[in-house]
Amino acid sequence: MTVGPGSSTKGSPGSVRPPAVAGSFYPGSPEPLRVALREAFADAVVPPADAAVPKALVVPHAGYVYSGAIAASAYARIVPARSTIRRVVLLGPSHRVYVRGLAVPGVDAFRTPLGIVPIDASGRDAALDLAGVRVDDRAHAHEHSLEVQLPFLQSVLDDFELLAFSVGDATVDEVTAVLDVCWGGPETLVVISTDLSHYHGHDEATRLDARTAAAIVACRPDDVGDSDACGAYPLRGLLQAASERGLSVERLDLRNSGDTAGDRHRVVGYGAFAVS
C-alpha cells in the first residue's frame, strides 16, 4: 500500500504533547519513519478486496521492528475510509503512572515526526462527565501504548482528531460507558492498544495467545485475564460494547516477537483484530 504524507494539521493547537518514544520504539525523523511504516505494511496480512471497514481495531504497541507488521494488518483495513474517519478514540494501558479509571490529556494536541494530531476537546469534555474519567497529563507524558499508534493513523487517514485515554484500574462498566459516549458513527474509529502474553517461550506463548484470541473473537471479556493482555482493561470494555451492539470480531493477525525480530526464549505476543 502507499503510505501517505501523514500530517494531521487541523487547527492551530496551543499546548502540545511532544513525542516521547520517537527514536526508540519507531524512527524519530519523518523519512525513516515513513520507510518503517512502508516495511510494516509490506509484511502485513493483505485484506480481502471486499473487506468491510471496521468500527474498531485491536492493535499491538511494541517497537515497530517487533509488532509493526501485526499493527499494519489492522490499519490496512481502514485505508478505504481515510477521508471518512475524522475522529479516533484511542485507549491503551498506562504503563508508567498508576491511574484509577481512565485519564485524558489536558493538552490541545499530540505531535509525532509526521505532524500534529489535534485533540477532540468536545469529546474530552463529554467523557469527563463520566465517573472514573479525569485529566492527567502525567499518564500521557511518557506513555508509548498510545503514541506508537499515531504514525500508523497519520499514514492511513486524512486529517483527524484524537480522543486519547490512558487506562488504568478501570472496570468494564467504566470503559463501556466511555465508549458509549464516544462511539459516534462512521466518522469515528475506536482503537484498543494492547499486547498479549509476556515473556513465555515461543510455544507456550503461541498456545496462550491462541486461547486469548479465541476469547476475543467470541466477545468473552471475562475470559481475558490480566496476564493475557497488558491492555486487558480497555480490551474487555470494547468486547462488552461490541457484544451489546451485536458486532462481530475478526482475527486478522497473530504473531509474537519470536516470529518477527526477537529470540524465541522470552517473547511478547501480538494480535490484530477488527470489530464490525
mmCIF file of C-alpha atoms in Angstrom:
data_model
loop_
_atom_site.group_PDB
_atom_site.id
_atom_site.type_symbol
_atom_site.label_atom_id
_atom_site.label_comp_id
_atom_site.label_asym_id
_atom_site.label_seq_id
_atom_site.Cartn_x
_atom_site.Cartn_y
_atom_site.Cartn_z
ATOM 1 C CA MET A 1 0.000 0.000 0.000
ATOM 2 C CA THR A 2 1.050 3.629 -0.358
ATOM 3 C CA VAL A 3 1.872 5.374 2.886
ATOM 4 C CA GLY A 4 0.652 8.964 2.726
ATOM 5 C CA PRO A 5 2.387 12.071 3.968
ATOM 6 C CA GLY A 6 0.745 11.816 7.355
ATOM 7 C CA SER A 7 0.449 15.334 8.693
ATOM 8 C CA SER A 8 -2.802 15.906 10.537
ATOM 9 C CA THR A 9 -2.757 19.691 10.937
ATOM 10 C CA LYS A 10 -6.325 20.791 11.621
ATOM 11 C CA GLY A 11 -6.434 23.977 13.685
ATOM 12 C CA SER A 12 -3.573 25.725 15.410
ATOM 13 C CA PRO A 13 -3.126 23.885 18.710
ATOM 14 C CA GLY A 14 -1.649 25.594 21.742
ATOM 15 C CA SER A 15 -0.222 23.112 24.263
ATOM 16 C CA VAL A 16 1.235 20.052 22.543
ATOM 17 C CA ARG A 17 2.462 16.733 23.935
ATOM 18 C CA PRO A 18 5.778 16.051 22.178
ATOM 19 C CA PRO A 19 6.732 12.527 21.111
ATOM 20 C CA ALA A 20 8.284 10.555 23.963
ATOM 21 C CA VAL A 21 9.384 7.341 22.239
ATOM 22 C CA ALA A 22 10.316 8.555 18.747
ATOM 23 C CA GLY A 23 13.817 7.305 18.102
ATOM 24 C CA SER A 24 13.323 4.222 20.256
ATOM 25 C CA PHE A 25 10.014 2.497 19.514
ATOM 26 C CA TYR A 26 9.992 3.930 15.984
ATOM 27 C CA PRO A 27 12.242 6.232 13.912
ATOM 28 C CA GLY A 28 12.426 9.804 15.111
ATOM 29 C CA SER A 29 12.715 11.508 11.714
ATOM 30 C CA PRO A 30 9.956 11.746 9.084
ATOM 31 C CA GLU A 31 11.517 9.898 6.154
ATOM 32 C CA PRO A 32 12.953 6.946 8.120
ATOM 33 C CA LEU A 33 9.580 6.701 9.855
ATOM 34 C CA ARG A 34 7.765 6.557 6.510
ATOM 35 C CA VAL A 35 10.160 3.814 5.416
ATOM 36 C CA ALA A 36 9.453 1.844 8.605
ATOM 37 C CA LEU A 37 5.713 2.188 8.017
ATOM 38 C CA ARG A 38 6.036 1.008 4.416
ATOM 39 C CA GLU A 39 8.017 -2.001 5.617
ATOM 40 C CA ALA A 40 5.366 -2.794 8.217
ATOM 41 C CA PHE A 41 2.586 -2.719 5.631
ATOM 42 C CA ALA A 42 4.681 -4.822 3.250
ATOM 43 C CA ASP A 43 4.861 -7.565 5.907
ATOM 44 C CA ALA A 44 1.212 -7.247 6.946
ATOM 45 C CA VAL A 45 -1.712 -9.518 6.119
ATOM 46 C CA VAL A 46 -3.347 -8.119 2.985
ATOM 47 C CA PRO A 47 -7.105 -7.554 3.474
ATOM 48 C CA PRO A 48 -9.566 -9.148 1.063
ATOM 49 C CA ALA A 49 -10.853 -6.841 -1.639
ATOM 50 C CA ASP A 50 -14.362 -6.991 -0.171
ATOM 51 C CA ALA A 51 -13.352 -6.494 3.461
ATOM 52 C CA ALA A 52 -15.664 -4.193 5.402
ATOM 53 C CA VAL A 53 -14.281 -1.115 7.107
ATOM 54 C CA PRO A 54 -14.310 -1.943 10.827
ATOM 55 C CA LYS A 55 -15.753 0.185 13.596
ATOM 56 C CA ALA A 56 -12.928 -0.740 15.951
ATOM 57 C CA LEU A 57 -9.450 -2.209 15.849
ATOM 58 C CA VAL A 58 -7.318 -4.036 18.389
ATOM 59 C CA VAL A 59 -3.607 -3.493 17.727
ATOM 60 C CA PRO A 60 -0.272 -4.141 19.476
ATOM 61 C CA HIS A 61 2.066 -1.419 20.704
ATOM 62 C CA ALA A 62 5.651 -2.676 20.812
ATOM 63 C CA GLY A 63 8.538 -1.262 18.813
ATOM 64 C CA TYR A 64 7.806 -1.322 15.106
ATOM 65 C CA VAL A 65 10.516 -3.892 14.389
ATOM 66 C CA TYR A 66 8.645 -6.300 16.663
ATOM 67 C CA SER A 67 4.922 -5.588 16.223
ATOM 68 C CA GLY A 68 4.668 -3.095 13.371
ATOM 69 C CA ALA A 69 3.594 -5.642 10.766
ATOM 70 C CA ILE A 70 0.857 -7.000 13.019
ATOM 71 C CA ALA A 71 -0.450 -3.497 13.687
ATOM 72 C CA ALA A 72 -0.339 -2.792 9.946
ATOM 73 C CA SER A 73 -2.557 -5.831 9.347
ATOM 74 C CA ALA A 74 -5.272 -3.950 11.251
ATOM 75 C CA TYR A 75 -4.612 -0.462 9.920
ATOM 76 C CA ALA A 76 -4.740 -1.696 6.325
ATOM 77 C CA ARG A 77 -8.451 -2.342 6.900
ATOM 78 C CA ILE A 78 -9.287 1.357 7.309
ATOM 79 C CA VAL A 79 -7.493 2.667 4.219
ATOM 80 C CA PRO A 80 -10.757 2.787 2.193
ATOM 81 C CA ALA A 81 -12.198 5.118 4.852
ATOM 82 C CA ARG A 82 -9.246 7.507 5.009
ATOM 83 C CA SER A 83 -11.420 10.524 4.213
ATOM 84 C CA THR A 84 -14.476 9.300 6.176
ATOM 85 C CA ILE A 85 -12.865 8.710 9.565
ATOM 86 C CA ARG A 86 -12.396 12.113 11.175
ATOM 87 C CA ARG A 87 -12.017 11.096 14.814
ATOM 88 C CA VAL A 88 -10.098 8.307 16.538
ATOM 89 C CA VAL A 89 -10.966 7.190 20.064
ATOM 90 C CA LEU A 90 -7.761 5.550 21.296
ATOM 91 C CA LEU A 91 -7.486 3.571 24.536
ATOM 92 C CA GLY A 92 -4.331 1.936 25.840
ATOM 93 C CA PRO A 93 -2.905 0.783 29.162
ATOM 94 C CA SER A 94 -0.979 3.100 31.459
ATOM 95 C CA HIS A 95 2.467 1.528 31.850
ATOM 96 C CA ARG A 96 4.287 4.180 33.917
ATOM 97 C CA VAL A 97 1.718 6.002 36.058
ATOM 98 C CA TYR A 98 -0.983 4.486 38.261
ATOM 99 C CA VAL A 99 -4.423 5.519 37.023
ATOM 100 C CA ARG A 100 -7.673 4.811 38.840
ATOM 101 C CA GLY A 101 -10.100 4.678 35.940
ATOM 102 C CA LEU A 102 -9.243 6.474 32.707
ATOM 103 C CA ALA A 103 -7.090 9.548 32.147
ATOM 104 C CA VAL A 104 -7.444 12.037 29.298
ATOM 105 C CA PRO A 105 -4.727 14.562 28.401
ATOM 106 C CA GLY A 106 -5.187 18.254 29.075
ATOM 107 C CA VAL A 107 -3.120 19.324 26.056
ATOM 108 C CA ASP A 108 -4.548 20.536 22.768
ATOM 109 C CA ALA A 109 -2.639 18.142 20.529
ATOM 110 C CA PHE A 110 -0.117 15.323 20.232
ATOM 111 C CA ARG A 111 2.888 15.661 17.947
ATOM 112 C CA THR A 112 4.800 12.945 16.079
ATOM 113 C CA PRO A 113 7.575 13.246 13.487
ATOM 114 C CA LEU A 114 4.787 13.243 10.894
ATOM 115 C CA GLY A 115 2.967 16.262 12.287
ATOM 116 C CA ILE A 116 0.319 17.446 14.717
ATOM 117 C CA VAL A 117 -2.780 15.486 15.770
ATOM 118 C CA PRO A 118 -5.370 17.755 17.440
ATOM 119 C CA ILE A 119 -7.344 16.592 20.464
ATOM 120 C CA ASP A 120 -11.132 16.320 20.250
ATOM 121 C CA ALA A 121 -11.889 18.808 23.024
ATOM 122 C CA SER A 122 -15.679 18.397 22.933
ATOM 123 C CA GLY A 123 -15.365 14.628 23.149
ATOM 124 C CA ARG A 124 -12.983 15.011 26.077
ATOM 125 C CA ASP A 125 -15.476 17.271 27.863
ATOM 126 C CA ALA A 126 -18.245 14.712 27.370
ATOM 127 C CA ALA A 127 -16.045 11.919 28.721
ATOM 128 C CA LEU A 128 -15.107 13.988 31.778
ATOM 129 C CA ASP A 129 -18.744 13.961 32.836
ATOM 130 C CA LEU A 130 -18.425 10.217 33.451
ATOM 131 C CA ALA A 131 -17.346 8.519 36.648
ATOM 132 C CA GLY A 132 -13.760 7.346 36.597
ATOM 133 C CA VAL A 133 -12.512 9.796 33.938
ATOM 134 C CA ARG A 134 -10.131 12.625 34.811
ATOM 135 C CA VAL A 135 -7.445 14.801 33.264
ATOM 136 C CA ASP A 136 -3.926 13.549 33.987
ATOM 137 C CA ASP A 137 -1.115 14.635 31.699
ATOM 138 C CA ARG A 138 1.376 12.583 33.724
ATOM 139 C CA ALA A 139 -0.298 9.401 32.492
ATOM 140 C CA HIS A 140 0.238 10.532 28.900
ATOM 141 C CA ALA A 141 3.638 12.216 29.033
ATOM 142 C CA HIS A 142 5.731 9.067 28.531
ATOM 143 C CA GLU A 143 3.080 6.503 27.527
ATOM 144 C CA HIS A 144 4.095 4.515 24.456
ATOM 145 C CA SER A 145 0.930 2.415 24.057
ATOM 146 C CA LEU A 146 -0.910 5.421 22.610
ATOM 147 C CA GLU A 147 1.929 7.254 20.891
ATOM 148 C CA VAL A 148 3.078 4.375 18.679
ATOM 149 C CA GLN A 149 -0.385 4.192 17.082
ATOM 150 C CA LEU A 150 -0.339 7.779 15.851
ATOM 151 C CA PRO A 151 2.111 7.464 12.923
ATOM 152 C CA PHE A 152 0.096 4.495 11.636
ATOM 153 C CA LEU A 153 -3.086 6.538 11.847
ATOM 154 C CA GLN A 154 -1.431 9.537 10.212
ATOM 155 C CA SER A 155 -0.269 7.326 7.357
ATOM 156 C CA VAL A 156 -3.684 5.827 6.539
ATOM 157 C CA LEU A 157 -6.091 8.682 7.368
ATOM 158 C CA ASP A 158 -6.516 12.238 6.239
ATOM 159 C CA ASP A 159 -6.970 14.896 8.947
ATOM 160 C CA PHE A 160 -8.493 13.535 12.143
ATOM 161 C CA GLU A 161 -8.994 14.478 15.777
ATOM 162 C CA LEU A 162 -7.837 12.282 18.630
ATOM 163 C CA LEU A 163 -9.601 11.356 21.846
ATOM 164 C CA ALA A 164 -6.969 9.516 23.887
ATOM 165 C CA PHE A 165 -7.427 7.576 27.125
ATOM 166 C CA SER A 166 -4.678 6.133 29.271
ATOM 167 C CA VAL A 167 -6.489 3.304 31.034
ATOM 168 C CA GLY A 168 -5.504 2.045 34.447
ATOM 169 C CA ASP A 169 -7.532 0.195 37.053
ATOM 170 C CA ALA A 170 -10.878 0.637 35.343
ATOM 171 C CA THR A 171 -13.983 -1.513 35.459
ATOM 172 C CA VAL A 172 -15.603 -2.915 32.351
ATOM 173 C CA ASP A 173 -18.584 -0.658 33.011
ATOM 174 C CA GLU A 174 -16.379 2.442 33.190
ATOM 175 C CA VAL A 175 -14.735 1.633 29.864
ATOM 176 C CA THR A 176 -18.005 0.765 28.138
ATOM 177 C CA ALA A 177 -19.559 3.989 29.442
ATOM 178 C CA VAL A 178 -16.759 5.952 27.793
ATOM 179 C CA LEU A 179 -17.206 4.025 24.559
ATOM 180 C CA ASP A 180 -20.960 4.607 24.646
ATOM 181 C CA VAL A 181 -20.430 8.373 24.887
ATOM 182 C CA CYS A 182 -17.701 8.437 22.224
ATOM 183 C CA TRP A 183 -18.959 5.732 19.845
ATOM 184 C CA GLY A 184 -20.225 8.091 17.133
ATOM 185 C CA GLY A 185 -20.922 7.000 13.577
ATOM 186 C CA PRO A 186 -18.739 6.132 10.571
ATOM 187 C CA GLU A 187 -16.660 9.244 11.248
ATOM 188 C CA THR A 188 -15.336 7.657 14.478
ATOM 189 C CA LEU A 189 -12.853 4.783 14.749
ATOM 190 C CA VAL A 190 -12.178 3.071 18.080
ATOM 191 C CA VAL A 191 -8.676 1.685 18.617
ATOM 192 C CA ILE A 192 -7.635 -0.501 21.550
ATOM 193 C CA SER A 193 -3.881 -0.756 22.040
ATOM 194 C CA THR A 194 -2.703 -3.962 23.708
ATOM 195 C CA ASP A 195 -0.032 -6.607 23.508
ATOM 196 C CA LEU A 196 -0.857 -10.175 24.521
ATOM 197 C CA SER A 197 1.160 -12.608 26.674
ATOM 198 C CA HIS A 198 4.545 -11.559 28.033
ATOM 199 C CA TYR A 199 7.840 -13.393 28.477
ATOM 200 C CA HIS A 200 6.948 -17.006 27.832
ATOM 201 C CA GLY A 201 8.773 -19.334 25.478
ATOM 202 C CA HIS A 202 7.568 -19.242 21.873
ATOM 203 C CA ASP A 203 5.495 -22.429 22.002
ATOM 204 C CA GLU A 204 3.810 -21.552 25.293
ATOM 205 C CA ALA A 205 3.095 -18.007 24.115
ATOM 206 C CA THR A 206 1.598 -19.336 20.904
ATOM 207 C CA ARG A 207 -0.754 -21.560 22.904
ATOM 208 C CA LEU A 208 -1.732 -18.842 25.365
ATOM 209 C CA ASP A 209 -2.290 -16.214 22.697
ATOM 210 C CA ALA A 210 -4.415 -18.586 20.613
ATOM 211 C CA ARG A 211 -6.653 -19.067 23.648
ATOM 212 C CA THR A 212 -6.883 -15.325 24.232
ATOM 213 C CA ALA A 213 -7.583 -14.692 20.552
ATOM 214 C CA ALA A 214 -10.456 -17.182 20.703
ATOM 215 C CA ALA A 215 -11.945 -15.303 23.665
ATOM 216 C CA ILE A 216 -11.599 -12.002 21.800
ATOM 217 C CA VAL A 217 -13.266 -13.348 18.660
ATOM 218 C CA ALA A 218 -16.081 -14.815 20.768
ATOM 219 C CA CYS A 219 -16.553 -11.459 22.598
ATOM 220 C CA ARG A 220 -15.975 -13.041 26.006
ATOM 221 C CA PRO A 221 -14.451 -10.267 28.132
ATOM 222 C CA ASP A 222 -14.478 -12.377 31.289
ATOM 223 C CA ASP A 223 -12.134 -14.866 29.602
ATOM 224 C CA VAL A 224 -9.418 -12.262 29.011
ATOM 225 C CA GLY A 225 -7.313 -12.234 32.159
ATOM 226 C CA ASP A 226 -4.970 -9.514 33.342
ATOM 227 C CA SER A 227 -1.955 -11.631 32.372
ATOM 228 C CA ASP A 228 -3.382 -12.445 28.936
ATOM 229 C CA ALA A 229 -3.094 -8.878 27.620
ATOM 230 C CA CYS A 230 -1.386 -5.806 29.058
ATOM 231 C CA GLY A 231 -4.343 -3.772 27.783
ATOM 232 C CA ALA A 232 -6.877 -6.163 29.269
ATOM 233 C CA TYR A 233 -8.914 -3.375 30.896
ATOM 234 C CA PRO A 234 -9.719 -1.388 27.736
ATOM 235 C CA LEU A 235 -9.947 -4.606 25.709
ATOM 236 C CA ARG A 236 -12.591 -6.082 27.983
ATOM 237 C CA GLY A 237 -14.570 -2.863 27.722
ATOM 238 C CA LEU A 238 -14.505 -2.992 23.934
ATOM 239 C CA LEU A 239 -15.594 -6.633 23.883
ATOM 240 C CA GLN A 240 -18.520 -5.811 26.161
ATOM 241 C CA ALA A 241 -19.506 -2.854 23.976
ATOM 242 C CA ALA A 242 -19.252 -4.984 20.828
ATOM 243 C CA SER A 243 -21.353 -7.734 22.368
ATOM 244 C CA GLU A 244 -24.047 -5.266 23.433
ATOM 245 C CA ARG A 245 -24.197 -3.943 19.862
ATOM 246 C CA GLY A 246 -24.277 -7.357 18.213
ATOM 247 C CA LEU A 247 -20.965 -6.762 16.442
ATOM 248 C CA SER A 248 -18.520 -9.457 15.397
ATOM 249 C CA VAL A 249 -14.777 -9.678 15.903
ATOM 250 C CA GLU A 250 -12.386 -10.969 13.248
ATOM 251 C CA ARG A 251 -8.870 -12.154 13.933
ATOM 252 C CA LEU A 252 -6.553 -10.554 11.387
ATOM 253 C CA ASP A 253 -3.068 -11.491 12.551
ATOM 254 C CA LEU A 254 -1.484 -13.316 15.480
ATOM 255 C CA ARG A 255 2.285 -13.475 15.952
ATOM 256 C CA ASN A 256 4.865 -12.844 18.622
ATOM 257 C CA SER A 257 8.299 -11.275 18.870
ATOM 258 C CA GLY A 258 9.887 -14.668 18.196
ATOM 259 C CA ASP A 259 8.202 -14.624 14.782
ATOM 260 C CA THR A 260 9.376 -11.124 13.914
ATOM 261 C CA ALA A 261 12.613 -9.773 15.365
ATOM 262 C CA GLY A 262 13.339 -11.401 18.726
ATOM 263 C CA ASP A 263 14.614 -14.702 20.089
ATOM 264 C CA ARG A 264 12.163 -17.476 20.938
ATOM 265 C CA HIS A 265 13.023 -17.942 24.592
ATOM 266 C CA ARG A 266 11.163 -14.972 26.065
ATOM 267 C CA VAL A 267 8.598 -13.482 23.721
ATOM 268 C CA VAL A 268 5.741 -10.995 23.712
ATOM 269 C CA GLY A 269 2.522 -11.808 21.868
ATOM 270 C CA TYR A 270 0.820 -9.515 19.347
ATOM 271 C CA GLY A 271 -2.646 -9.744 17.859
ATOM 272 C CA ALA A 272 -4.655 -7.673 15.393
ATOM 273 C CA PHE A 273 -8.454 -7.805 15.371
ATOM 274 C CA ALA A 274 -11.269 -5.941 13.611
ATOM 275 C CA VAL A 275 -14.707 -5.257 15.087
ATOM 276 C CA SER A 276 -17.515 -4.771 12.554
#
